[in-house]
PDB file of C-alpha atoms and ligand atoms in Angstrom:
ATOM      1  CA  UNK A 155      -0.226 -24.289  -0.463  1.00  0.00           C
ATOM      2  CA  UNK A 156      -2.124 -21.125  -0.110  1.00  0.00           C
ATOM      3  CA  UNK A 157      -5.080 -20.130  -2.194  1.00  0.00           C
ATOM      4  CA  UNK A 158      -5.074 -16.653  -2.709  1.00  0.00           C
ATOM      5  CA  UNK A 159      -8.609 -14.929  -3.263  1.00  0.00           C
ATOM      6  CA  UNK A 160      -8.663 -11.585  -5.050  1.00  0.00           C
ATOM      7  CA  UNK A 161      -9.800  -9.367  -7.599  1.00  0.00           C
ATOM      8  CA  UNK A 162      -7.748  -6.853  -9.481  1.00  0.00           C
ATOM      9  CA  UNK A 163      -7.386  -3.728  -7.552  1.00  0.00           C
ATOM     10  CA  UNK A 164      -5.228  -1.534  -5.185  1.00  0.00           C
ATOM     11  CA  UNK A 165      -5.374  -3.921  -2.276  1.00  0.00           C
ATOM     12  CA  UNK A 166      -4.756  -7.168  -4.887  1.00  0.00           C
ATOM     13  CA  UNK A 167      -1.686  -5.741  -5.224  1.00  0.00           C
ATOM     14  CA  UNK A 168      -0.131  -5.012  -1.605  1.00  0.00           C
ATOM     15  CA  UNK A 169      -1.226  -8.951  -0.666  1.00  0.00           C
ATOM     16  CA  UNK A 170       0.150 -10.009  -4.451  1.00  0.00           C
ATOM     17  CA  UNK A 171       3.484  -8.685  -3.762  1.00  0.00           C
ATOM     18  CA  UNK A 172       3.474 -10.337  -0.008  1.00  0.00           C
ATOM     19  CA  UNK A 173       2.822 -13.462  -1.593  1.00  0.00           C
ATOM     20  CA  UNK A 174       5.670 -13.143  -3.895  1.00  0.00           C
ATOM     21  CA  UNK A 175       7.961 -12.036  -1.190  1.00  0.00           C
ATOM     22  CA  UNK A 176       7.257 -14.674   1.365  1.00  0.00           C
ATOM     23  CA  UNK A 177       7.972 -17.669  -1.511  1.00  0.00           C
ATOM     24  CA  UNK A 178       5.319 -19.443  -0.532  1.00  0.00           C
ATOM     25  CA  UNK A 179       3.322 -21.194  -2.840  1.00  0.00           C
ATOM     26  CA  UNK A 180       0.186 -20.256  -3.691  1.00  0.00           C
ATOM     27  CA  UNK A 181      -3.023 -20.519  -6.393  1.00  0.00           C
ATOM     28  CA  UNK A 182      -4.864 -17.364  -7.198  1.00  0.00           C
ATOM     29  CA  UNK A 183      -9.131 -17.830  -6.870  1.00  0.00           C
ATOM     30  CA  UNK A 184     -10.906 -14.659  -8.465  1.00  0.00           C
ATOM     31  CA  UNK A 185     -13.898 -14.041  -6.752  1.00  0.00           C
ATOM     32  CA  UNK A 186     -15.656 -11.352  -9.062  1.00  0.00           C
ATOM     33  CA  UNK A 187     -16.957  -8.430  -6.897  1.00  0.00           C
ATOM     34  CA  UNK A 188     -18.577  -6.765 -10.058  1.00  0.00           C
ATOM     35  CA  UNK A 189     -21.031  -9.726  -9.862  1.00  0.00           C
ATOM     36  CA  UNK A 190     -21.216  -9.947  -6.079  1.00  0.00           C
ATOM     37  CA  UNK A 191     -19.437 -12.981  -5.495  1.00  0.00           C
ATOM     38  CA  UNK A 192     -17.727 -11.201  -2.312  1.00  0.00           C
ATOM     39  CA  UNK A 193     -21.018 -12.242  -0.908  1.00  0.00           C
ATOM     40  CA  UNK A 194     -21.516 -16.142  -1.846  1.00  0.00           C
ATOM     41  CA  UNK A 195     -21.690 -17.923   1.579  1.00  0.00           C
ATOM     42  CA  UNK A 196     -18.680 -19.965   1.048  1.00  0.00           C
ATOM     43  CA  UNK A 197     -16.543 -16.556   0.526  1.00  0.00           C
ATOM     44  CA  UNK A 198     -17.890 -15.501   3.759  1.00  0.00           C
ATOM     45  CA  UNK A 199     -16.795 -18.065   5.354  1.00  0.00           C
ATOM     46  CA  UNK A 200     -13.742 -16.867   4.336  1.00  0.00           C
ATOM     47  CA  UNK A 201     -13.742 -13.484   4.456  1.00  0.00           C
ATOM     48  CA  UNK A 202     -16.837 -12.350   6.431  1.00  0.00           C
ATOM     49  CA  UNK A 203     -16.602  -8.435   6.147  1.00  0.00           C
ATOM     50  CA  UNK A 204     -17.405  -9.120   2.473  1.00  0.00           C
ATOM     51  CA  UNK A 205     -14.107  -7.767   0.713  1.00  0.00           C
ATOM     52  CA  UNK A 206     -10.886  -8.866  -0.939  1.00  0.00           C
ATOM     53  CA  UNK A 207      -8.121  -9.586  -0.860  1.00  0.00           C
ATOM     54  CA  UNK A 208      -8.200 -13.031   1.300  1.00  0.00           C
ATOM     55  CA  UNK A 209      -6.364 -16.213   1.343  1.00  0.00           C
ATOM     56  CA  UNK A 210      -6.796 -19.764   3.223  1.00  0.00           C
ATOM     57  CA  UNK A 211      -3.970 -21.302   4.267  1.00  0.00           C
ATOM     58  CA  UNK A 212      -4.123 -24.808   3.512  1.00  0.00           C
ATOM     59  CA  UNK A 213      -2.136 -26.490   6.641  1.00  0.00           C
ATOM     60  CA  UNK A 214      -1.429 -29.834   7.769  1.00  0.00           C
ATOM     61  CA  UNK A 215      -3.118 -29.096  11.195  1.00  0.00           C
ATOM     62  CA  UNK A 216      -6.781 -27.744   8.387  1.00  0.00           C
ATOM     63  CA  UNK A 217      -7.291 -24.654   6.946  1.00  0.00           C
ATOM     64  CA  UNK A 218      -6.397 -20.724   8.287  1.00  0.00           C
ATOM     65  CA  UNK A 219      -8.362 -18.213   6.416  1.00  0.00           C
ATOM     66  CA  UNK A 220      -7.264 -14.312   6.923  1.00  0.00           C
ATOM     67  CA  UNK A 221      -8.984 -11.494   5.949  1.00  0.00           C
ATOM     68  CA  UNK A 222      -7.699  -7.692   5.941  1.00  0.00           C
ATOM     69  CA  UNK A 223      -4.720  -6.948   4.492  1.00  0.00           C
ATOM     70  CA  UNK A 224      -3.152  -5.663   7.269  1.00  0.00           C
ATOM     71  CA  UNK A 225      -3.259  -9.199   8.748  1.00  0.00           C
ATOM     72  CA  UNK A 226      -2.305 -11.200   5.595  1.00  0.00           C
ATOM     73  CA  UNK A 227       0.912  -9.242   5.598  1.00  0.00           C
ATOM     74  CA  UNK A 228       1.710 -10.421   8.913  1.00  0.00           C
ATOM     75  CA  UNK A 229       0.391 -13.399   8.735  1.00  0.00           C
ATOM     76  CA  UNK A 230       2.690 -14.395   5.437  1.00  0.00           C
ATOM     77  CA  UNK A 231       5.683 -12.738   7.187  1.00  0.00           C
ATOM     78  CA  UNK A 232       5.238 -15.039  10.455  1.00  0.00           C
ATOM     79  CA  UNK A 233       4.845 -17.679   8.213  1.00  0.00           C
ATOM     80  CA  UNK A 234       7.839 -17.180   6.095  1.00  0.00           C
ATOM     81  CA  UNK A 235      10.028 -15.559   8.472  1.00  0.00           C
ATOM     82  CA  UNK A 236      10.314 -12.663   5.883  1.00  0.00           C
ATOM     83  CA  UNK A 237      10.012  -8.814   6.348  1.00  0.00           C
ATOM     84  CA  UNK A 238       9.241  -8.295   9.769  1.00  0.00           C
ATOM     85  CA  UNK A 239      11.036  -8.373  12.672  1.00  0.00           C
ATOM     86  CA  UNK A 240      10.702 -11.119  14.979  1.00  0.00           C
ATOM     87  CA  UNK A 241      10.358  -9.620  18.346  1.00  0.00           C
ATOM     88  CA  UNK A 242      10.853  -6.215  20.324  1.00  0.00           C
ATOM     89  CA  UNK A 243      10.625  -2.331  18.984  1.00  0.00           C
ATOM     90  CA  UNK A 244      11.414  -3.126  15.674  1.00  0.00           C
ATOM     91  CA  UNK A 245       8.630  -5.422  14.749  1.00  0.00           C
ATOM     92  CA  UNK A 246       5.736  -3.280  16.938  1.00  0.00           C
ATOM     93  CA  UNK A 247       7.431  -0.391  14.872  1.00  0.00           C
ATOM     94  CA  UNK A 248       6.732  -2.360  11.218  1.00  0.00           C
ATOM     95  CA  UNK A 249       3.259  -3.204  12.621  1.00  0.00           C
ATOM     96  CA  UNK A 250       2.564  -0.004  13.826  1.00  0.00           C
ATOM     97  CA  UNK A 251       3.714   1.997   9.836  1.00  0.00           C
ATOM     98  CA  UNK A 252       1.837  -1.171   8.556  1.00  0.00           C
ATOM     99  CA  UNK A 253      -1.365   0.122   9.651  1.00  0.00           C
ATOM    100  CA  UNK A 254      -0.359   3.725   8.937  1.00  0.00           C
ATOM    101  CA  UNK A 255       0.144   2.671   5.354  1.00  0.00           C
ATOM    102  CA  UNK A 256      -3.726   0.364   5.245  1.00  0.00           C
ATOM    103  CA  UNK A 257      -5.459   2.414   6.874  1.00  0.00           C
ATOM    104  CA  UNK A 258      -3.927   6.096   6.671  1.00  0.00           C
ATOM    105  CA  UNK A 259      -2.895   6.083   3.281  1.00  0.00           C
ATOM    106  CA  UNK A 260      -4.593   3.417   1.661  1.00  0.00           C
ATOM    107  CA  UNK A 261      -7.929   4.685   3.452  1.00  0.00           C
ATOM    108  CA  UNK A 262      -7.682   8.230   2.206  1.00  0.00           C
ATOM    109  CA  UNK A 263      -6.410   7.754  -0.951  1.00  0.00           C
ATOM    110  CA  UNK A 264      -9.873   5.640  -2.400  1.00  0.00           C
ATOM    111  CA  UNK A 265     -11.707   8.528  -0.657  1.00  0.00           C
ATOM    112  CA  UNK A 266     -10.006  11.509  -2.804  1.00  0.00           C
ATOM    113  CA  UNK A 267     -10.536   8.879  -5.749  1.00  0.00           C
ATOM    114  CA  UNK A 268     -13.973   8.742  -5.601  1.00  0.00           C
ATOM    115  CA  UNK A 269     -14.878  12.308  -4.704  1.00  0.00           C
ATOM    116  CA  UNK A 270     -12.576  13.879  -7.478  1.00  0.00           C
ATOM    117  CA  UNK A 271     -14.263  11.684 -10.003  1.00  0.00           C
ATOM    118  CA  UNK A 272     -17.663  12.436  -9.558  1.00  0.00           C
ATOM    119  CA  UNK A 273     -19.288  13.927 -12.240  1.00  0.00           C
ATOM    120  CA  UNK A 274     -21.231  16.383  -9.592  1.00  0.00           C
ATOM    121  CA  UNK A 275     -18.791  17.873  -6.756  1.00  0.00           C
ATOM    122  CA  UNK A 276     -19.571  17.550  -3.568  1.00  0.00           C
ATOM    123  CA  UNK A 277     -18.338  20.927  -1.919  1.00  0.00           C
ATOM    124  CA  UNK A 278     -15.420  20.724   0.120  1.00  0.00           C
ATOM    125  CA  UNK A 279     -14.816  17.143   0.036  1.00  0.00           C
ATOM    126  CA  UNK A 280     -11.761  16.857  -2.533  1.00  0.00           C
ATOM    127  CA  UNK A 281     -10.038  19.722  -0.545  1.00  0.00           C
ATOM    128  CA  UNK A 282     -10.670  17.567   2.494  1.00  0.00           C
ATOM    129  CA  UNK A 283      -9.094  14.125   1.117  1.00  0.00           C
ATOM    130  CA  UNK A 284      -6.557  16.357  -0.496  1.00  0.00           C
ATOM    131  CA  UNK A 285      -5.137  18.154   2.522  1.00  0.00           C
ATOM    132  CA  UNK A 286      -5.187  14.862   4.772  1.00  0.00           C
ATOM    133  CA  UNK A 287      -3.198  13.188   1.807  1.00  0.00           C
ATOM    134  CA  UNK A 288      -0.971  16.292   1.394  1.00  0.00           C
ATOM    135  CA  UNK A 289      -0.100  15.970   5.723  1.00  0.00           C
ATOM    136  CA  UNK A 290       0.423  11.873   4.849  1.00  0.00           C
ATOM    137  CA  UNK A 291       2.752  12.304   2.205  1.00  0.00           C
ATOM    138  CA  UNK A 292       4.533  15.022   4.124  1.00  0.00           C
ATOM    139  CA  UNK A 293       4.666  12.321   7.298  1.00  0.00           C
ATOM    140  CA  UNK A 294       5.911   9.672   4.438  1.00  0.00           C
ATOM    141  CA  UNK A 295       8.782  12.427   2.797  1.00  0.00           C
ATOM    142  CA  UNK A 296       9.740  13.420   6.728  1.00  0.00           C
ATOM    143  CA  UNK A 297      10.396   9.597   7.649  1.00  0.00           C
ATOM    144  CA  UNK A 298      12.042   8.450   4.538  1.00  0.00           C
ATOM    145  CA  UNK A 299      14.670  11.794   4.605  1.00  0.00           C
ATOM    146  CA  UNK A 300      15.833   9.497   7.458  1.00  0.00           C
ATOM    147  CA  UNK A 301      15.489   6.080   6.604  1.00  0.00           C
ATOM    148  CA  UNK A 302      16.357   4.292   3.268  1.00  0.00           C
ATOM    149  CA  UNK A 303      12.767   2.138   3.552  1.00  0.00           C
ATOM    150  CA  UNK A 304       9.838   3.325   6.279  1.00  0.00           C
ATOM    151  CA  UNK A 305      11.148   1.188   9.103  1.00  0.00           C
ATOM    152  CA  UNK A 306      15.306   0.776   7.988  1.00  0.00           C
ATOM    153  CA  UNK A 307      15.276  -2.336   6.216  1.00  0.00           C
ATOM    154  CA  UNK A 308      12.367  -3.333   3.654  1.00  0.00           C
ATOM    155  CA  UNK A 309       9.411  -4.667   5.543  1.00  0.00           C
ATOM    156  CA  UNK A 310       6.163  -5.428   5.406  1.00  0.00           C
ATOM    157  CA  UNK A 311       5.459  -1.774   6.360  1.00  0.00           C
ATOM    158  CA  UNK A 312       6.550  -0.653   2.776  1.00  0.00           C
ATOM    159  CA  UNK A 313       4.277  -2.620   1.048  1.00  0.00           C
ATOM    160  CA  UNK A 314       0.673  -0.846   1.266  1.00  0.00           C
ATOM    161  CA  UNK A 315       2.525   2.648   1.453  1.00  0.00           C
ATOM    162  CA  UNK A 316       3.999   1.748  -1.960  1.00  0.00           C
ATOM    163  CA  UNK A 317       1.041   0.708  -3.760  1.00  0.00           C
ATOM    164  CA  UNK A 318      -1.259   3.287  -2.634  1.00  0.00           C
ATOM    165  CA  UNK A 319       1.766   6.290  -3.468  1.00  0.00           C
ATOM    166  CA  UNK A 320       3.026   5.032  -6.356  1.00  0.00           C
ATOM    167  CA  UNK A 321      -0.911   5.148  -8.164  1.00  0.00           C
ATOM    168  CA  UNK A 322      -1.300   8.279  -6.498  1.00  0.00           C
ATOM    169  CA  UNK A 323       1.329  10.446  -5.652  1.00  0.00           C
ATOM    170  CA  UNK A 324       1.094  12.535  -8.824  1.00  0.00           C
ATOM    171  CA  UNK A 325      -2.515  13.309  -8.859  1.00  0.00           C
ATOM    172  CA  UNK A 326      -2.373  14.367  -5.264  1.00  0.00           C
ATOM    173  CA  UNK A 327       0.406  16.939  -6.390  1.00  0.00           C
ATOM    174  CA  UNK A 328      -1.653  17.590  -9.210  1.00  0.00           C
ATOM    175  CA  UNK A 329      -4.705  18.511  -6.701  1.00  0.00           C
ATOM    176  CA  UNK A 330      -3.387  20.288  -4.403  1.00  0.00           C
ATOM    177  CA  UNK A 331      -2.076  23.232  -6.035  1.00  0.00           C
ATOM    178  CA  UNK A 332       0.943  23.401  -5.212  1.00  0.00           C
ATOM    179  CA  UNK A 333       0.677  23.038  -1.591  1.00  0.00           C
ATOM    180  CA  UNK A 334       2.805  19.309  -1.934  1.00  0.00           C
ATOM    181  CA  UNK A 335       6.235  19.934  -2.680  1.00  0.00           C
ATOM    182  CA  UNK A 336       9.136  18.060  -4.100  1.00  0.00           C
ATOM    183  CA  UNK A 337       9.452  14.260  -2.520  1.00  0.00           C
ATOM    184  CA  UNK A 338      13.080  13.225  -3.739  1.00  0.00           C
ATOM    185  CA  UNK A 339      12.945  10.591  -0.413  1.00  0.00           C
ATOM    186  CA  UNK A 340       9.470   9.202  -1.343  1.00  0.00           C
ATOM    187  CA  UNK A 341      10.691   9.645  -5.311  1.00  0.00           C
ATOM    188  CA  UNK A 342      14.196   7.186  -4.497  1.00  0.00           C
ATOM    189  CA  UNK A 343      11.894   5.141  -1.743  1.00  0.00           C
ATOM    190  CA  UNK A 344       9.563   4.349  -4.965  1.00  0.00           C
ATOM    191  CA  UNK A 345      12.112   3.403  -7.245  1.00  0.00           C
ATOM    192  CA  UNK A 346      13.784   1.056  -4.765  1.00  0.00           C
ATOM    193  CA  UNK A 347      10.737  -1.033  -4.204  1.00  0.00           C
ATOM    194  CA  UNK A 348       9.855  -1.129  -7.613  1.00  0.00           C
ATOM    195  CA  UNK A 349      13.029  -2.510  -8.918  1.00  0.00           C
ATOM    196  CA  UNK A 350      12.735  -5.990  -6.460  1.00  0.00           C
ATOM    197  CA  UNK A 351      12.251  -8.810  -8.287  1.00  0.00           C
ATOM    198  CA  UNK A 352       9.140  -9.684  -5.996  1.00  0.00           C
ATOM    199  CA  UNK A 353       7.120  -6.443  -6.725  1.00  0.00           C
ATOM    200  CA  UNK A 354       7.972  -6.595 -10.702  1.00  0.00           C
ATOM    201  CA  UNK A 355       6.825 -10.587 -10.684  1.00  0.00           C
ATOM    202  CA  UNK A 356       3.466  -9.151  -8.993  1.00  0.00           C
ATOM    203  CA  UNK A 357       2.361  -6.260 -11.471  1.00  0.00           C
TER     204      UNK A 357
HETATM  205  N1  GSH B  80      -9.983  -3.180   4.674  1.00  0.00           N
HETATM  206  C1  GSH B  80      -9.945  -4.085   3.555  1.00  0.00           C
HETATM  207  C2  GSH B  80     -10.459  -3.361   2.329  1.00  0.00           C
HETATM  208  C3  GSH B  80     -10.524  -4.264   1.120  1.00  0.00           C
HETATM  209  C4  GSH B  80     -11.337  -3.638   0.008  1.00  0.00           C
HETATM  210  O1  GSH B  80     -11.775  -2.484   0.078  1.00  0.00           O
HETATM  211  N2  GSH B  80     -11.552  -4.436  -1.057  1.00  0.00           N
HETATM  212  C5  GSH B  80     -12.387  -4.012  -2.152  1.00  0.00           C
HETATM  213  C6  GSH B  80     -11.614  -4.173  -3.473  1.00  0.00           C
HETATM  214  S1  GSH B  80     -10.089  -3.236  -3.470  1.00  0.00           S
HETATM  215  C7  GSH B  80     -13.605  -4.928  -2.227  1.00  0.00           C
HETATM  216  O2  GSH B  80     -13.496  -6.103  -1.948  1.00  0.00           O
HETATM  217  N3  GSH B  80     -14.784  -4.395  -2.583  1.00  0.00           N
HETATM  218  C8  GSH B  80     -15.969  -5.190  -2.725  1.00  0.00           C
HETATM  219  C9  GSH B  80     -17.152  -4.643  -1.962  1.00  0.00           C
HETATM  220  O3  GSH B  80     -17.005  -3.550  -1.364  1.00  0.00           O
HETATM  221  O4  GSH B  80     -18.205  -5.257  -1.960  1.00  0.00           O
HETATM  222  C10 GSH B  80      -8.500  -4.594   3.334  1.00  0.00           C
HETATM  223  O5  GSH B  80      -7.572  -3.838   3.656  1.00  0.00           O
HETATM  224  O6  GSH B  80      -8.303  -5.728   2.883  1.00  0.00           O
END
């Protein structure tokens, strides 16, 4: 059994939809960042860099808590066997478009968020998030032209890429003026992970 600790947001989702694709069992905890509960001793225990998601894997040999998303992905799909390959340039390529996708994507992507929302501008800084998420979509569109998922097959590499695009892929082309084009590979790419059982059963 694995207890799952979260909170809803864009990173509940990419471990959510792990979860659900690994079939393991697990409970969900919410630990309530609006009232600081990411910072209760026992959570950082846990997870000690303050955040969620995290989950505790409750083993016969005790308990394995992982933080990061990045590393409850893996961790899930070493567990399960699921979604990433098991050895050799296959797996070091799903690890390697896994971290493109956490911290590429999924780290830009809150930045252009919070910037375009302000009610004061900061000069320059939503053309800044906007162009680097422009060149990452353009990276995502050139990959998946030649690839029905990022790495082939469907693997843990798709997951944070799809979560983070499919809330934002819109408003970036909204943003940018025109300067991000059509994406009919990202556009089919989307569709196909959405329609898994796995990702609808997560939300
Ligand atoms: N690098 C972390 C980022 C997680 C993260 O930013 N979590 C946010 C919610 S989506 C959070 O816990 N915020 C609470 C806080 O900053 O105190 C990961 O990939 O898991």
């Amino acid at each position: 059994m694995i207890t799952f600790y979260t909170y809803p947001g864009p990173n509940h989702r990419k471990a959510r939809i792990m979860l659900e694709e690994s079939g393991e069992a697990y409970e969900t905890r919410t630990v309530d960042i609006t009232k600081g509960e990411q910072f209760d001793p026992a959570y950082l225990r846990i997870s000690p860099n303050n955040k969620v998601p995290a989950i505790v894997d409750h083993t016969a040999s005790g308990d394995v808590p992982v933080f990061e998303t990045a590393a409850i992905l893996i961790y899930l799909a070493e567990k399960s066997g699921r979604l990433l390959p098991a050895s050799g340039a296959g797996r070091i390529d799903a690890i390697a478009w896994l971290v493109w996708g956490t911290g590429g994507i999924g780290g830009t992507l809150p930045q252009l968020h919070h910037y375009a929302d302000l009610a004061q501008q900061v000069p320059g800084t939503v053309e800044r998030f906007t162009t680097e998420a422009v060149r990452l979509f353009n990276v995502l569109e050139r990959r998946l032209k030649e690839r029905e998922y990022i790495c082939g097959d469907y693997s843990i590499a798709d997951i944070p890429s799809f979560c983070s695009t499919a809330g934002w892929l819109g408003r970036v082309r909204d943003l940018s003026g025109g300067k991000l084009g059509e994406t009919p590979a990202i556009d089919r790419w989307l569709k196909a992970v959405a329609a898994r059982p796995a990702v609808k059963r997560a939300g």
